[in-house]
Short mmCIF file of C-alpha atoms in Angstrom, two decimals:
data_model
loop_
_atom_site.label_atom_id
_atom_site.label_comp_id
_atom_site.label_asym_id
_atom_site.label_seq_id
_atom_site.Cartn_x
_atom_site.Cartn_y
_atom_site.Cartn_z
CA MET A 431 0.00 0.00 0.00
CA SER A 432 1.20 3.47 -0.77
CA LYS A 433 0.72 5.40 2.45
CA GLU A 434 2.07 8.43 0.63
CA THR A 435 -0.85 8.28 -1.84
CA LEU A 436 -3.37 8.10 0.99
CA LEU A 437 -1.70 10.88 2.98
CA ALA A 438 -1.53 13.10 -0.11
CA ASN A 439 -5.29 12.70 -0.57
CA LEU A 440 -6.29 13.13 3.10
CA ARG A 441 -7.76 16.56 3.76
CA GLU A 442 -6.93 18.29 7.04
CA ILE A 443 -9.41 20.84 8.36
CA PRO A 444 -8.21 23.01 11.27
CA ASP A 445 -10.63 24.08 13.99
CA PHE A 446 -13.36 21.59 13.09
CA PRO A 447 -15.73 20.83 14.71
CA ILE A 448 -14.44 23.17 17.41
CA PRO A 449 -11.42 25.48 17.70
CA GLY A 450 -8.17 23.66 18.44
CA ILE A 451 -9.16 20.39 16.71
CA LEU A 452 -7.42 19.25 13.52
CA PHE A 453 -10.02 17.17 11.66
CA TYR A 454 -8.90 14.47 9.21
CA ASP A 455 -11.48 14.29 6.44
CA VAL A 456 -11.61 10.78 4.94
CA THR A 457 -14.21 11.79 2.36
CA THR A 458 -11.31 12.88 0.13
CA LEU A 459 -9.99 9.29 0.27
CA PHE A 460 -13.43 7.93 -0.64
CA LYS A 461 -13.87 10.22 -3.65
CA SER A 462 -10.58 9.05 -5.18
CA ALA A 463 -10.90 5.80 -7.16
CA GLU A 464 -7.15 5.22 -6.69
CA CYS A 465 -7.38 5.61 -2.90
CA MET A 466 -10.50 3.46 -2.65
CA GLN A 467 -8.81 0.67 -4.60
CA GLU A 468 -5.60 1.05 -2.58
CA MET A 469 -7.47 0.81 0.73
CA LEU A 470 -9.66 -2.08 -0.42
CA ASP A 471 -6.72 -4.07 -1.79
CA THR A 472 -4.71 -3.53 1.39
CA LEU A 473 -7.60 -4.43 3.71
CA TYR A 474 -8.36 -7.52 1.65
CA GLU A 475 -4.73 -8.69 1.91
CA MET A 476 -4.78 -8.09 5.68
CA TYR A 477 -7.91 -10.18 6.29
CA LYS A 478 -8.32 -12.64 3.38
CA ASP A 479 -6.96 -15.60 5.38
CA LYS A 480 -8.69 -14.88 8.70
CA GLY A 481 -11.96 -16.69 7.93
CA ILE A 482 -14.07 -13.52 8.21
CA THR A 483 -17.79 -14.31 7.90
CA LYS A 484 -19.18 -10.86 8.86
CA VAL A 485 -17.87 -7.32 8.62
CA VAL A 486 -19.43 -4.82 11.02
CA GLY A 487 -19.28 -1.22 9.84
CA ILE A 488 -19.84 1.58 12.35
CA GLU A 489 -22.19 4.42 11.39
CA SER A 490 -21.63 6.03 9.07
CA ARG A 491 -18.21 6.24 7.48
CA GLY A 492 -17.48 2.65 8.52
CA PHE A 493 -20.22 1.55 6.12
CA ILE A 494 -18.22 2.58 3.06
CA MET A 495 -15.08 0.44 3.26
CA GLY A 496 -16.79 -2.08 5.52
CA GLY A 497 -19.40 -2.90 2.89
CA ALA A 498 -16.87 -3.01 0.05
CA LEU A 499 -14.54 -5.24 2.07
CA ALA A 500 -17.35 -7.60 3.05
CA ALA A 501 -18.22 -8.09 -0.61
CA ARG A 502 -14.57 -8.67 -1.52
CA LEU A 503 -14.13 -11.19 1.33
CA GLY A 504 -17.38 -13.01 0.48
CA ALA A 505 -18.69 -12.11 3.94
CA GLY A 506 -21.92 -10.61 5.19
CA PHE A 507 -22.17 -6.96 6.21
CA VAL A 508 -23.70 -5.73 9.48
CA MET A 509 -24.44 -2.12 10.36
CA ALA A 510 -23.70 -0.80 13.87
CA ARG A 511 -26.04 2.17 14.25
CA LYS A 512 -27.22 4.84 16.61
CA PRO A 513 -30.54 4.24 18.40
CA GLY A 514 -33.72 4.33 16.36
CA LYS A 515 -32.09 3.46 13.01
CA LEU A 516 -32.46 -0.34 12.95
CA PRO A 517 -35.97 -1.73 12.34
CA ALA A 518 -35.81 -5.14 14.05
CA GLU A 519 -35.02 -6.21 17.62
CA VAL A 520 -31.65 -4.82 18.75
CA LEU A 521 -28.93 -5.30 21.32
CA GLU A 522 -27.27 -2.12 22.53
CA GLU A 523 -24.26 -0.89 24.43
CA THR A 524 -24.02 2.50 26.11
CA TYR A 525 -20.59 4.04 26.56
CA ALA A 526 -19.01 7.17 28.01
CA LYS A 527 -17.92 10.06 25.83
CA GLU A 528 -16.13 13.27 26.70
CA TYR A 529 -19.38 15.02 27.60
CA GLY A 530 -21.99 12.41 28.46
CA THR A 531 -22.88 9.04 26.97
CA ASP A 532 -23.85 7.53 23.64
CA THR A 533 -25.34 4.23 22.54
CA ILE A 534 -24.62 1.86 19.65
CA GLN A 535 -26.95 -0.91 18.44
CA LEU A 536 -26.85 -4.09 16.36
CA HIS A 537 -29.72 -6.26 15.22
CA LYS A 538 -30.08 -9.06 17.74
CA ASP A 539 -29.76 -11.70 15.01
CA ALA A 540 -26.82 -10.08 13.18
CA ILE A 541 -23.97 -12.12 14.69
CA SER A 542 -23.90 -15.80 15.62
CA GLU A 543 -21.57 -18.01 17.62
CA ASP A 544 -20.12 -19.36 14.37
CA ASP A 545 -19.08 -15.95 13.01
CA VAL A 546 -15.59 -14.56 12.69
CA VAL A 547 -16.11 -10.81 12.71
CA LEU A 548 -14.13 -7.85 11.46
CA LEU A 549 -15.21 -4.51 12.96
CA HIS A 550 -14.34 -1.51 10.80
CA ASP A 551 -14.50 2.26 11.14
CA ASP A 552 -12.70 5.18 9.58
CA LEU A 553 -10.89 6.68 12.57
CA LEU A 554 -9.50 5.57 15.92
CA ALA A 555 -9.40 8.54 18.28
CA THR A 556 -10.32 7.69 21.90
CA GLY A 557 -11.80 4.30 20.95
CA GLY A 558 -15.09 4.58 22.83
CA THR A 559 -17.48 3.79 19.98
CA MET A 560 -15.46 0.85 18.69
CA ALA A 561 -14.89 -0.56 22.17
CA ALA A 562 -18.64 -0.50 22.79
CA THR A 563 -19.30 -2.15 19.42
CA TYR A 564 -16.66 -4.78 20.16
CA ARG A 565 -18.33 -5.58 23.52
CA LEU A 566 -21.69 -5.83 21.77
CA VAL A 567 -20.34 -8.24 19.14
CA ARG A 568 -18.63 -10.37 21.80
CA LYS A 569 -21.88 -10.57 23.79
CA ASN A 570 -23.37 -12.30 20.77
CA GLY A 571 -20.76 -15.03 21.22
CA CYS A 572 -18.82 -14.89 17.94
CA LYS A 573 -15.77 -17.14 17.56
CA LYS A 574 -13.31 -14.28 17.02
CA ALA A 575 -13.38 -10.54 16.41
CA TYR A 576 -10.79 -8.32 14.74
CA ILE A 577 -10.76 -4.50 14.72
CA ASN A 578 -9.65 -2.24 11.89
CA PHE A 579 -9.49 1.49 11.16
CA ILE A 580 -8.28 3.52 8.22
CA ILE A 581 -6.62 6.15 10.46
CA GLU A 582 -5.32 6.08 14.02
CA LEU A 583 -4.57 9.27 15.93
CA LYS A 584 -1.73 7.87 18.03
CA ASP A 585 -1.52 10.76 20.50
CA LEU A 586 -5.07 10.03 21.73
CA ASN A 587 -4.13 6.48 22.87
CA GLY A 588 -7.36 4.92 21.58
CA ARG A 589 -5.91 1.40 21.77
CA LYS A 590 -6.18 1.62 25.55
CA ALA A 591 -9.96 1.32 25.16
CA PHE A 592 -9.56 -2.35 24.19
CA GLU A 593 -8.74 -5.28 26.41
CA GLU A 594 -5.35 -6.90 26.04
CA GLY A 595 -5.14 -9.40 23.22
CA VAL A 596 -7.61 -7.67 20.90
CA GLU A 597 -6.11 -7.40 17.41
CA VAL A 598 -6.34 -3.75 16.29
CA GLU A 599 -4.93 -2.77 12.88
CA THR A 600 -4.84 0.59 11.10
CA LEU A 601 -3.79 1.66 7.61
CA LEU A 602 -2.39 5.05 8.67
CA GLN A 603 -1.06 6.26 12.00
CA LEU A 604 -0.97 10.02 12.45
#
């Protein structure tokens, strides 16, 4: 994978969403056919031999590469969503954020004990949303779960949100 290509196409937006924050905009990676192919090829190579049966994409940017990767791996795709977005019976996990709490949901029948799951999102910052989604998937009793992000903001130490032994991979570390 050409990290240089991805970095050259990653837009940085200062002071978004609040002053003092440098926002990394992955939409510029998604609009580039070259970057999309580069990311998909790299992710496929990382996970093609892991026996993945389901890819869980976290709302909403995790849906993009998560769905494409699921198709490439021959796996099913599951959406992890905010409350009120999934129509059937759900399981949910509430987690702490900087200023309050949030909740993530999966359909109750989305993951089985036989599944090997890859959880995917665009960005690892503090890790709260992904850690909650990981706990939710593990409650369903899957065989194994892997975690992947496009970008990791190393200075925020998001990996600390996961228990020891959880395999967390990223394409870019900033």
